[in-house]
Coordinates of C-alpha atoms and ligand atoms in Angstrom, one line a residue:
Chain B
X1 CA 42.9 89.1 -72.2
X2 CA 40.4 87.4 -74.2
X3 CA 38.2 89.0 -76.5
X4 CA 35.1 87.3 -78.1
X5 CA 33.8 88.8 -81.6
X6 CA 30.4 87.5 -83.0
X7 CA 31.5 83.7 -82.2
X8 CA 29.6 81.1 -83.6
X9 CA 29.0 77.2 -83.5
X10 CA 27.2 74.8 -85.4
X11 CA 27.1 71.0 -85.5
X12 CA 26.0 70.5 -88.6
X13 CA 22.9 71.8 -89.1
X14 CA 22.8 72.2 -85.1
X15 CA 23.3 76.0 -84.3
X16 CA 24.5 76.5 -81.0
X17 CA 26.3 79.8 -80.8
X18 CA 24.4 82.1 -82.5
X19 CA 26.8 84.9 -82.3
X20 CA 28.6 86.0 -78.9
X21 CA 30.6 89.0 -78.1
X22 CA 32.1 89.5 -74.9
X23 CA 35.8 90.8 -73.4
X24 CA 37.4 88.6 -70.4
X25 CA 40.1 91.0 -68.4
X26 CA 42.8 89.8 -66.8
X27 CA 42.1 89.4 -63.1
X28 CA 37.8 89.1 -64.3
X29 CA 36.2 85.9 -62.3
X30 CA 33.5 85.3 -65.2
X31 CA 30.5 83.1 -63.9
X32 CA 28.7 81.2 -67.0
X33 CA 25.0 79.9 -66.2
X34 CA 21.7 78.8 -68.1
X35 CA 19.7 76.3 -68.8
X36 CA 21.1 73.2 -70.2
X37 CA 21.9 72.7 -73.6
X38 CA 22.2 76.5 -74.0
X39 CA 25.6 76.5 -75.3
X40 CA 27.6 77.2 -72.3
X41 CA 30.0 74.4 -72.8
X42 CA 30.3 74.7 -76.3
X43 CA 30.9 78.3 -75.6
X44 CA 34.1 77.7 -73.0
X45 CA 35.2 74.6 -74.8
X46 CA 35.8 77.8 -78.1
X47 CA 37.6 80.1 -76.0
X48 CA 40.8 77.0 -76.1
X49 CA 39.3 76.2 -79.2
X50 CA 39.1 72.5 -77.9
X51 CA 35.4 73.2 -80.6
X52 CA 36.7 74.7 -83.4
X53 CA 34.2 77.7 -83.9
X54 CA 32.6 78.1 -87.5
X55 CA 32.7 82.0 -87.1
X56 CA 33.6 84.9 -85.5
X57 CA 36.8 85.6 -83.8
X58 CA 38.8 84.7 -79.9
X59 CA 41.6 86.8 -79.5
X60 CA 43.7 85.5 -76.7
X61 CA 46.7 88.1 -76.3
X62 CA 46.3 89.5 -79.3
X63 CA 46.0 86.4 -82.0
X64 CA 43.2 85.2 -83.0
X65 CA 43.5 81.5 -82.0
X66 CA 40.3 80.4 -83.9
X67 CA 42.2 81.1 -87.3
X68 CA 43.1 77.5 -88.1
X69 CA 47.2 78.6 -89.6
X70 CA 47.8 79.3 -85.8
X71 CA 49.7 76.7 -83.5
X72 CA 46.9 76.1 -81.0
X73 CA 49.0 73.7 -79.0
X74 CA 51.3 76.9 -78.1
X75 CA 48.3 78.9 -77.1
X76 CA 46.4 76.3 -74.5
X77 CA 49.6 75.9 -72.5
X78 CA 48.6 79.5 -71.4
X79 CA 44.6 78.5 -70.8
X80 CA 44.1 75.7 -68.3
X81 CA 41.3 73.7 -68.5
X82 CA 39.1 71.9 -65.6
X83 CA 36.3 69.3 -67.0
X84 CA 33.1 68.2 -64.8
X85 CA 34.3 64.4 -65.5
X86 CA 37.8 65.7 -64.5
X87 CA 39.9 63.8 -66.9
X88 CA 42.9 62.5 -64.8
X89 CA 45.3 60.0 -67.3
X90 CA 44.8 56.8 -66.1
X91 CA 47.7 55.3 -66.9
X92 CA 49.6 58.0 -65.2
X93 CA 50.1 58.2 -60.9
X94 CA 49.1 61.4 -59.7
X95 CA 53.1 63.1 -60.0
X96 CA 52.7 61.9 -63.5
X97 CA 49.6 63.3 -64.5
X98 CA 50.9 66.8 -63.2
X99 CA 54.3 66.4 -64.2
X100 CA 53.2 65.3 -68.2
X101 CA 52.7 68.5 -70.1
X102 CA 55.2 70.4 -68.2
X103 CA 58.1 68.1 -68.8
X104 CA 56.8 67.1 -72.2
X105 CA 56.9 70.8 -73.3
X106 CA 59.9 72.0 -71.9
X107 CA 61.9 69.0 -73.1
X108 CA 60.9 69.4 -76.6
X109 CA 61.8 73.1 -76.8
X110 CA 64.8 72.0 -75.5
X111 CA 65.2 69.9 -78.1
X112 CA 64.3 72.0 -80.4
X113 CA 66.9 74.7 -79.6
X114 CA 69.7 71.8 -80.0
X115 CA 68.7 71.4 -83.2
X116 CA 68.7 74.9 -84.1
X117 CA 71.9 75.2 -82.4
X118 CA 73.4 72.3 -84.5
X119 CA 72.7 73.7 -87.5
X120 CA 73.7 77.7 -86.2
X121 CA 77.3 75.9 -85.6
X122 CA 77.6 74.7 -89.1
X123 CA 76.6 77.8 -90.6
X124 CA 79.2 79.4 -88.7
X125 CA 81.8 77.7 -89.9
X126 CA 81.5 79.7 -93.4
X127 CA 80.3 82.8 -91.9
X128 CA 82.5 85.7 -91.3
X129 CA 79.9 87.2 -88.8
X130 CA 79.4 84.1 -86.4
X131 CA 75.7 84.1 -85.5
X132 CA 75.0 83.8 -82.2
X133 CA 74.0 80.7 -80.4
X134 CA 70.8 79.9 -78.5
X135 CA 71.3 79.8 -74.7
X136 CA 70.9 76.1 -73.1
X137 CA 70.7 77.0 -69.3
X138 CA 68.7 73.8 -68.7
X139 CA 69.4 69.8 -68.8
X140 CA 66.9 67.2 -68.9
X141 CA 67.7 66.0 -65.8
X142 CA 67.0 69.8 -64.5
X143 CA 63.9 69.9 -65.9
X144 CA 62.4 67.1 -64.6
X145 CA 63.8 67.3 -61.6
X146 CA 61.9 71.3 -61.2
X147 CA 59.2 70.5 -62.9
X148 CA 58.3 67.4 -59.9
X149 CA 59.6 69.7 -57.3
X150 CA 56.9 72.2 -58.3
X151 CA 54.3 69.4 -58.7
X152 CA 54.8 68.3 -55.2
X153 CA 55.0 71.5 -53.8
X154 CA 51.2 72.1 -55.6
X155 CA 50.3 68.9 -53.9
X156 CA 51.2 69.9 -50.7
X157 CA 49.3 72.7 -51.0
X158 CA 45.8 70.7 -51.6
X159 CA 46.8 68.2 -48.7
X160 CA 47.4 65.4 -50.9
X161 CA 51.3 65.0 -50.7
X162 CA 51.0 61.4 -50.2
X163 CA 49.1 60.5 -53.1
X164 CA 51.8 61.3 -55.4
X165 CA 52.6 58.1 -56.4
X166 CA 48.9 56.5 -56.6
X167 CA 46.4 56.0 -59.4
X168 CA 43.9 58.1 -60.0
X169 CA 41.5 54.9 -60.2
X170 CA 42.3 54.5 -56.1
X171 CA 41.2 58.4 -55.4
X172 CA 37.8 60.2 -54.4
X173 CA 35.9 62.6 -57.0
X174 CA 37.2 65.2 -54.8
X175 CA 40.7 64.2 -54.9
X176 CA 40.7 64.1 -58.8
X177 CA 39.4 67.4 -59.8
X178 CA 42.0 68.8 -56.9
X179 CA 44.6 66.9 -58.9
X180 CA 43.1 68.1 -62.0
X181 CA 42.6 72.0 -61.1
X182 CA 46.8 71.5 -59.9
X183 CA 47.6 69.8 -62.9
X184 CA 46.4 72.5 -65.5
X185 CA 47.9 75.1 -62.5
X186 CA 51.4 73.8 -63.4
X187 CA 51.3 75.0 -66.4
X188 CA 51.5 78.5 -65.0
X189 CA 48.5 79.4 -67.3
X190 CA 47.4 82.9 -67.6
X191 CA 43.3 82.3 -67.5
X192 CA 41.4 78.9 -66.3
X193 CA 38.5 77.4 -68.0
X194 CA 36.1 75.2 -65.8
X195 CA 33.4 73.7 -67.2
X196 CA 30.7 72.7 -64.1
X197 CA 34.0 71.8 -62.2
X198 CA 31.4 70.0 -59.2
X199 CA 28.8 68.7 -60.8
X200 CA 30.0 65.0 -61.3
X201 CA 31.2 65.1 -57.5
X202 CA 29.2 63.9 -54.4
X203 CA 27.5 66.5 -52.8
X204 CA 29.8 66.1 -49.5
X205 CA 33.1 66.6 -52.2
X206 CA 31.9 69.8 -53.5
X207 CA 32.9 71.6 -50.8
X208 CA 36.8 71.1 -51.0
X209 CA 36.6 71.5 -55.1
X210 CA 35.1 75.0 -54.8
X211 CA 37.2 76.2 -51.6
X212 CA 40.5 75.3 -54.2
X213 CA 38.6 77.6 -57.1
X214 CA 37.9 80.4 -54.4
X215 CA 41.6 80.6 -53.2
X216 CA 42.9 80.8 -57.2
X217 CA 40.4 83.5 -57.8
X218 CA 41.7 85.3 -54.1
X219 CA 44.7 85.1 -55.7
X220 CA 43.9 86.8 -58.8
X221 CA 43.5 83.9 -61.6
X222 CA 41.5 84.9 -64.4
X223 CA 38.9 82.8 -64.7
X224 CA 35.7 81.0 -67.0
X225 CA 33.4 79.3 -65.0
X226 CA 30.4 77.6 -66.1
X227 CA 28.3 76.7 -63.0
X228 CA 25.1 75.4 -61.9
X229 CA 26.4 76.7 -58.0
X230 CA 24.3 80.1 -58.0
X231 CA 25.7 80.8 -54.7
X232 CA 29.4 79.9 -55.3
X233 CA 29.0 82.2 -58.6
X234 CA 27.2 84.9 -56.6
X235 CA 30.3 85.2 -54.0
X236 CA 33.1 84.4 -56.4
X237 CA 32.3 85.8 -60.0
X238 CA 33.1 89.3 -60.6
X239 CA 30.7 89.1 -63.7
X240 CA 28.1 87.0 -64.6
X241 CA 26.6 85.8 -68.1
X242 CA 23.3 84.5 -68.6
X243 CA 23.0 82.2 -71.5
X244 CA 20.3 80.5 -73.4
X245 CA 19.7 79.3 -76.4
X246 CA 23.1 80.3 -78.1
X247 CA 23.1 84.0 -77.1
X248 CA 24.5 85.9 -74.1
X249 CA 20.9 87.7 -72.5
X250 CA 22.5 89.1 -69.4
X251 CA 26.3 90.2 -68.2
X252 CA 26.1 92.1 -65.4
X253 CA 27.5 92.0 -61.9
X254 CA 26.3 89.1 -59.9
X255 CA 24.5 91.7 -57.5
X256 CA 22.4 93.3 -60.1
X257 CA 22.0 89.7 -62.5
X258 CA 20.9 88.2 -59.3
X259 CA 19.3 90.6 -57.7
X260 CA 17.7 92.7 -60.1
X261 CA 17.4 90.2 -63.0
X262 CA 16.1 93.0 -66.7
X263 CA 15.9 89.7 -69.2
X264 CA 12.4 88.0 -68.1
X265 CA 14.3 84.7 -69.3
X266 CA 17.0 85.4 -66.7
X267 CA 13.8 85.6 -64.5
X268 CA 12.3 82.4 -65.5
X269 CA 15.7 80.6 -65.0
X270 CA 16.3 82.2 -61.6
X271 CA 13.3 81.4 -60.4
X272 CA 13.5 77.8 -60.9
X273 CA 17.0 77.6 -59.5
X274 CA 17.0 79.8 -56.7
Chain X
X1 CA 50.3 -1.9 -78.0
X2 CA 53.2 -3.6 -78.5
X3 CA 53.5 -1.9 -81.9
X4 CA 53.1 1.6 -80.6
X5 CA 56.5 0.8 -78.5
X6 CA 58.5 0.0 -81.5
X7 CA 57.5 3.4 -83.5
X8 CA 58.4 4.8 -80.3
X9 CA 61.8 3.7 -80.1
X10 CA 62.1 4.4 -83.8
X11 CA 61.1 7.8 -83.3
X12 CA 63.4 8.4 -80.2
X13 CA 66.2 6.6 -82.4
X14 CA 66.2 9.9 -84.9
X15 CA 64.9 12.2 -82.6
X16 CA 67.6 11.7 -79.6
X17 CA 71.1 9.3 -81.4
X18 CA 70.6 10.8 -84.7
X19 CA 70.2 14.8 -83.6
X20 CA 66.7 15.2 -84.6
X21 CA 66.1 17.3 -81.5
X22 CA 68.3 19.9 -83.1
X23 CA 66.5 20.4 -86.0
X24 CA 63.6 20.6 -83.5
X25 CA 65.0 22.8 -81.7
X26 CA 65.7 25.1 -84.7
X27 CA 62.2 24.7 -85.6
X28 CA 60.8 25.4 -82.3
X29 CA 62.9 29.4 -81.9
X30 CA 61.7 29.8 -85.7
X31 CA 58.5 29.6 -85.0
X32 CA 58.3 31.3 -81.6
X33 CA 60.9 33.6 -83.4
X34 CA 58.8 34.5 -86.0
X35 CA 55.1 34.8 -84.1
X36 CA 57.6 37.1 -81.3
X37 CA 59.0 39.6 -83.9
X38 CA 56.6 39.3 -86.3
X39 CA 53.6 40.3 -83.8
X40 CA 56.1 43.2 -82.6
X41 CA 55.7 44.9 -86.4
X42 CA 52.6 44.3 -86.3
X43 CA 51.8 45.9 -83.2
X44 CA 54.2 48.8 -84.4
X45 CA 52.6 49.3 -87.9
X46 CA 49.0 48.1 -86.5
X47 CA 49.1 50.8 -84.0
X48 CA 50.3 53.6 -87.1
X49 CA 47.3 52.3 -89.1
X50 CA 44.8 52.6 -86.1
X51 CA 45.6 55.7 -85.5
X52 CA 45.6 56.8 -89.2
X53 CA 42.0 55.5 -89.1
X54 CA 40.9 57.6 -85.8
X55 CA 42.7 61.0 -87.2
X56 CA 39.8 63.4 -87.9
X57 CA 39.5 63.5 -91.9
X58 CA 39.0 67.3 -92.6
X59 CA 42.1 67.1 -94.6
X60 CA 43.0 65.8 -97.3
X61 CA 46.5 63.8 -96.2
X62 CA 44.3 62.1 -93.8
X63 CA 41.6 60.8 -95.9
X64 CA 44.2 60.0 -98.3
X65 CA 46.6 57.5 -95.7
X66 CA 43.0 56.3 -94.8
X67 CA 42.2 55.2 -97.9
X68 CA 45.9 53.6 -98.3
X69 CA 45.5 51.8 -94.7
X70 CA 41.9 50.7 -96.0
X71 CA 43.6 48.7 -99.0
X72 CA 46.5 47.6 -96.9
X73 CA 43.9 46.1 -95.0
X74 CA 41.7 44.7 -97.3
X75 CA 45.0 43.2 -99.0
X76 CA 46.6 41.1 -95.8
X77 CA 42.8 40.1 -95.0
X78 CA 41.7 39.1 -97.8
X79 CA 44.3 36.6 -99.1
X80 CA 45.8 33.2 -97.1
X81 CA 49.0 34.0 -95.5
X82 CA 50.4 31.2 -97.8
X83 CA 49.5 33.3 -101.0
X84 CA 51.5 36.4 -99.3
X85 CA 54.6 34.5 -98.2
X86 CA 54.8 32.8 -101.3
X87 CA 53.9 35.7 -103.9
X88 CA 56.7 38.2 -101.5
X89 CA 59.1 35.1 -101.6
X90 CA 59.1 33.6 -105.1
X91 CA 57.4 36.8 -107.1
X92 CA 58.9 40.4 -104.8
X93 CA 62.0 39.3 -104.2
X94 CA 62.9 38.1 -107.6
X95 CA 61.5 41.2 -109.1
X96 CA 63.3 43.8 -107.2
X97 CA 66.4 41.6 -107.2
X98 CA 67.6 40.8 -103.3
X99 CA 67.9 37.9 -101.9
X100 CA 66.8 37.4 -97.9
X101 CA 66.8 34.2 -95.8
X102 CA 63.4 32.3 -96.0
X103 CA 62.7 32.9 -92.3
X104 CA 63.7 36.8 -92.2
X105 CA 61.2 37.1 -95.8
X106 CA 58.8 34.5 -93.5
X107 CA 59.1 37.1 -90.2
X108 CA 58.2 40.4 -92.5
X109 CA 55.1 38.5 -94.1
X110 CA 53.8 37.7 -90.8
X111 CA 54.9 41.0 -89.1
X112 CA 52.8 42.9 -92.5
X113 CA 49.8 40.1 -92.3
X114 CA 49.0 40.4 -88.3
X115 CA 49.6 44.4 -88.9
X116 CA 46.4 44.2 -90.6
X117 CA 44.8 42.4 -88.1
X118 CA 46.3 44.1 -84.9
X119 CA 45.3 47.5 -86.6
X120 CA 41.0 46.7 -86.3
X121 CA 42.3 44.8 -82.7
X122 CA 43.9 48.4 -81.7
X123 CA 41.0 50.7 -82.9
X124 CA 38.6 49.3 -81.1
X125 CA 40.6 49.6 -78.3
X126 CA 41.8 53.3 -78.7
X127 CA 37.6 53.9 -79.2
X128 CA 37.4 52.5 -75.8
X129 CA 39.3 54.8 -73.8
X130 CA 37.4 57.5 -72.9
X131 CA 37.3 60.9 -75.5
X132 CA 37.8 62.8 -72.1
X133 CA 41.7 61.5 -71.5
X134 CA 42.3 63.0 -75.5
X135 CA 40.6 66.4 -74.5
X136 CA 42.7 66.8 -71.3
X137 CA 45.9 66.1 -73.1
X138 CA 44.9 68.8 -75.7
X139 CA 43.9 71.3 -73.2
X140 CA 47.4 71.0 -71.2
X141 CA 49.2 72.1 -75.3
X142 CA 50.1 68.3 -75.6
X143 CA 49.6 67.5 -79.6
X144 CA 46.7 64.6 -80.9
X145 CA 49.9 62.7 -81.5
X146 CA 51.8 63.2 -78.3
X147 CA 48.5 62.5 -76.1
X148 CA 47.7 59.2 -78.6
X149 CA 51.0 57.9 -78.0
X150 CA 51.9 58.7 -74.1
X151 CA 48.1 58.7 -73.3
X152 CA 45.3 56.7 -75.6
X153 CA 47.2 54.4 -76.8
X154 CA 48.9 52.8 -73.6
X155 CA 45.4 52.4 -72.2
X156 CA 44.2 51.3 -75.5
X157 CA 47.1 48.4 -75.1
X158 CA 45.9 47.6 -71.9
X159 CA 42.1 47.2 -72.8
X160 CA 43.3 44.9 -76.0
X161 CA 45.8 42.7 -74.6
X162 CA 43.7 39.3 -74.3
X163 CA 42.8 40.0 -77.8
X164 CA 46.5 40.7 -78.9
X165 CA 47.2 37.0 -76.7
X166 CA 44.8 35.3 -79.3
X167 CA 46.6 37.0 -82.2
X168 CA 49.9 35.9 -80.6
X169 CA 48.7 32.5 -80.7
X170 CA 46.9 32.7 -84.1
X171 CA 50.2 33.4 -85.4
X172 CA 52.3 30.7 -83.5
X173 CA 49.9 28.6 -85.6
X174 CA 50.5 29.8 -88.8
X175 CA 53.8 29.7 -88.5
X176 CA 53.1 26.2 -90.0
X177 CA 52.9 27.4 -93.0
X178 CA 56.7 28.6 -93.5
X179 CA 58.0 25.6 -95.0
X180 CA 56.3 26.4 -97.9
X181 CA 59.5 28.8 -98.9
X182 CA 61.8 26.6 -97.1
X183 CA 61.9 27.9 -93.6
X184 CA 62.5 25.6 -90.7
X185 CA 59.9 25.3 -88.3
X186 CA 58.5 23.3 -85.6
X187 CA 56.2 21.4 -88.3
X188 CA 59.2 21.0 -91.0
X189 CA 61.2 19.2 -88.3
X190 CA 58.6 16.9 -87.3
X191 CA 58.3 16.1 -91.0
X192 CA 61.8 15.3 -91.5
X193 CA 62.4 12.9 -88.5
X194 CA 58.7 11.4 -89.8
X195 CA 60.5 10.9 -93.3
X196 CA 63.7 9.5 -91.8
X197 CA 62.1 7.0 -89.1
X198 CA 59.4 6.0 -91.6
X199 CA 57.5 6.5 -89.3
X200 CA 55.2 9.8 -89.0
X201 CA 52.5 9.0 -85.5
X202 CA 54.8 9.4 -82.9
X203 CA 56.6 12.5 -84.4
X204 CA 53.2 14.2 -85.3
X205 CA 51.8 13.5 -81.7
X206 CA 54.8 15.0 -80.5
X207 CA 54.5 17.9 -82.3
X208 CA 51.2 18.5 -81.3
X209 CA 51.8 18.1 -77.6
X210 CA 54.8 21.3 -78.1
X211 CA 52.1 23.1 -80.2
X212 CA 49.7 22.4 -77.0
X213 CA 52.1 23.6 -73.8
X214 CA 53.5 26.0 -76.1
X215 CA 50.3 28.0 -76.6
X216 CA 48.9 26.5 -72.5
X217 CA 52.1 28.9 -71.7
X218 CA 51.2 31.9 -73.7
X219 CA 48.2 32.0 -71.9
X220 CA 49.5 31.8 -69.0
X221 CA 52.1 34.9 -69.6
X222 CA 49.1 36.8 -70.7
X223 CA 47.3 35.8 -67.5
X224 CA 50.1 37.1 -65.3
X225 CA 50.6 40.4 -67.1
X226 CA 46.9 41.4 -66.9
X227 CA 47.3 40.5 -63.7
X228 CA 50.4 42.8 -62.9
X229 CA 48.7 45.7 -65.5
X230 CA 45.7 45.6 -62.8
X231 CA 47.6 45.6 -60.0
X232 CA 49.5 48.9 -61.4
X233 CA 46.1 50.3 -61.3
X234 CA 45.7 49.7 -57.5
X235 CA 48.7 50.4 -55.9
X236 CA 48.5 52.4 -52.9
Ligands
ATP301 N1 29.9 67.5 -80.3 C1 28.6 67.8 -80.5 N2 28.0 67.3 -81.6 C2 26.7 67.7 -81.8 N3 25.9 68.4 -81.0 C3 26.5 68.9 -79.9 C4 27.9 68.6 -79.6 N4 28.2 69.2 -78.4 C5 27.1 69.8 -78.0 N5 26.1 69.7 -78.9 C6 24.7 70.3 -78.8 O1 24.9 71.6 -78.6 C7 23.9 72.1 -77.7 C8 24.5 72.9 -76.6 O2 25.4 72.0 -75.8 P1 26.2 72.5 -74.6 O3 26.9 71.3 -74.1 O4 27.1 73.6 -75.0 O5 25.1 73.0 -73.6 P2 25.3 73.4 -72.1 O6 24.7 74.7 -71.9 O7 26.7 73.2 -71.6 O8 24.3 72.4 -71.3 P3 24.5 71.6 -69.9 O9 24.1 72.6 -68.9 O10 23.5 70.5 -70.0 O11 25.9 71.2 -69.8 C9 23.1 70.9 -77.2 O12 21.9 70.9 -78.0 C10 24.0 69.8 -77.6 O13 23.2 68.6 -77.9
MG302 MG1 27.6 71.7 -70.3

């Protein structure tokens, strides 16, 4: 699903990927650790491009989003993202921060086929073979009326129905990365990027955040994870890479990475963290 | 004392049975006309410009609007209002041959000059809100300029809006100034009744107590929408 070749990153004179090749499958549950500042944020933040790498290639179904000609926007609405500082729009309720992108999107390709349309019609009037015209099955009343139906039904499904209409500034950490994991969710995406999704959460919220990560991955989400939660990635990752200093060491299953470390760096870091 | 009562009558004489009070009047939605629209072009066009001067400059269109947005800038800061409204009255119209009514020339001038000024007000405040609230509007497809607009920005708004109050009031101030191409305003009806009364305490003191509740009042309305912004915040 998405295929890493020799990717790399520098800030400035900073190099921080030094060349990274990996494959994610569709269905894979990839578990990212190391030491910090080892490049394993810069890493996930290439695969949506959100760091534009300075070399090498990602090729998310078959395009390679890291050549700059290609409409990234069109890309991430397939590749949700989850941040440690979650990110919620302030200035948005909870219904709105889910209901955004989704309505946004759909509304402007809507638009965009009325245009196309419009201009199709006038054509036709000196065309001899009328073209056909795009299909409108939709209004704009439809679509935002679905597109809240669906974020309330993902909201019921994390408990927290009755915060539709609040701030995020009035909920727990818990409650925000919930609403955050939901919020990229509605976007149907095909593969979800977290990037130390508990880390910025009280220890008595990480519980809830992780449980919502294990059901997507039960349910057969593709999915990036960079973790500091050894045992979370030990029971949920399918795969795990150890990173440091710009270069993938280890990828192996999380049986044999953590039980069996080969790289003595994977040692070293094991050791401290276990 | 006694002669403080007789300009006093004088004054109420033109102001009141003569119809002063209209020409007041007139002066008074001129000015609070032209600080109103003109701080909403500046907002609009101050907000374009701030956002022009956030854009990442890889390429060249953006480095080249920055540089225009720079001069634009330095231009409306760098010279008196009266210069502008005097050089686009008497020297711009002329040359490119229309002819618009002193106060709509006087609302453009001050809708271009605060522009300049609201644009440095409105990128600090779009460099206070958070970097994260731009990364998660990219990540969901949304483009920089959809998530500036629907996202950055209204907070941006929100974070600014006692300094945009003070601009609001800066420019009810200036507004003096528009008599200088003929305008009525608050300070040009004053003058008048002044000239026609012989008589110029009473109608200046007068004018300065409107200038005073007038801008006691702004305050306040900026008071009670920070208040009702904050409260949105909370709800729940
Ligand atoms: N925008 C940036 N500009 C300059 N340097 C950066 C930038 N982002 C990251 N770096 C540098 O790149 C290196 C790798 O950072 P990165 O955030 O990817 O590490 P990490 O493995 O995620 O670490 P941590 O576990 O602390 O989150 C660090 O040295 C960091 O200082
Ligand atoms: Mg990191």
């Amino acid at each position: 699903m998405i295929e890493v070749i020799d990717l790399k990153k520098s800030f400035g004179e900073l190099e921080v990927l030094k060349g990274i090749t990996t494959t994610i499958k569709a269905g894979e549950k990839v578990a990212i650790i190391g030491p910090s500042g080892s490049g394993k944020s810069t890493f996930l933040r290439c695969l949506n491009c959100m760091e534009d790498p300075t070399g090498g290639a990602v090729i998310f179904d078959g395009v390679n989003i890291a050549d700059m000609k290609v409409d990234i926007n069109a890309h991430r609405r397939h590749m949700g993202m989850v941040f440690q500082q979650f990110n919620l729009f302030n200035n948005k309720t909870v219904l709105g921060n889910i209901m955004l992108a989704p309505v946004h999107i759909a509304l402007s390709d809507l638009r965009k086929k009325k245009v196309k349309n419009f201009f199709l019609k006038i054509g036709n009037l000196f065309r001899k073979n009328k073209k056909p015209l795009y299909k409108i099955n939709t209004t704009k009343a439809k679509i935002k009326e679905e597109a809240r139906e669906n974020a309330l039904r993902l909201l019921k499904r994390i408990g927290l129905e009755d915060k539709a209409d609040a701030y995020p500034s009035t909920l727990s950490g818990g409650q925000k990365q919930r609403i955050a994991i939901i919020r990229a969710l509605a976007m149907n995406p095909k593969v979800m990027l977290f990037d130390e999704p508990t880390s910025a959460l009280d220890p008595e919220m990480v519980g809830e955040v992780l449980d919502l990560i294990k059901q997507l991955a039960d349910e057969g989400m593709t999915m990036v994870i960079v973790t500091h939660e050894m045992g979370f990635a030990r029971e949920v990752a399918t795969r795990v890479l150890f990173m440091d200093d710009g270069k993938i060491l280890e990828d192996n299953t999380p049986e044999e990475l953590f039980g069996n470390p080969q790289n003595p760096r994977t040692k070293e870091f094991l050791s401290k963290v276990l | 004392m006694g002669s403080f009562g007789i300009k006093l009558e004088e004054f109420w004489k033109v102001f009141y049975q003569h119809g002063g009070y209209k020409r007041v009047i007139t002066g008074l939605q001129n000015t609070v006309y032209i600080a109103v629209v003109g701080l909403a072009i500046g907002i609009i066009i101050g907000t374009l410009i701030a956002v022009v001067k956030v854009l990442p400059k890889y390429r060249l269109l953006p480095r080249i609007l920055n540089k225009f947005c720079n001069f634009y800038v330095a231009m409306f800061r760098g010279t008196p209002i009266v210069v502008q409204l005097l050089v686009a009255y008497y020297v711009i119209l002329p040359l490119i041959g229309t002819n618009l009514p002193a106060l709509n020339v006087c609302v453009l001038v001050f809708g271009f000059n605060s522009a300049a000024y609201v644009s440095e007000i409105m990128r600090s405040g779009i460099m206070s809100v958070d970097i994260g609230q731009m990364e998660a509007g990219r990540a969901l497809g949304l483009s920089y300029g959809v998530t500036m607009m629907k996202i950055v920005v209204p907070q941006a708004i929100k974070n600014i809006l006692p300094t945009l109050g003070n601009e609001f009031i800066a420019l009810i101030k200036e507004t003096s100034v528009v008599s200088f191409v003929g305008a009525i305003d608050l300070y040009t009806a004053f003058k008048d009744i002044g000239n026609n009364s012989y008589e110029f305490m009473v109608p200046y003191l007068v004018m300065a107590l409107i200038y005073i509740v007038l801008v006691l009042l702004i305050t306040l309305l900026i008071k009670v929408m920070e208040r009702s912004l904050r409260k949105s915040d909370r709800s729940h």
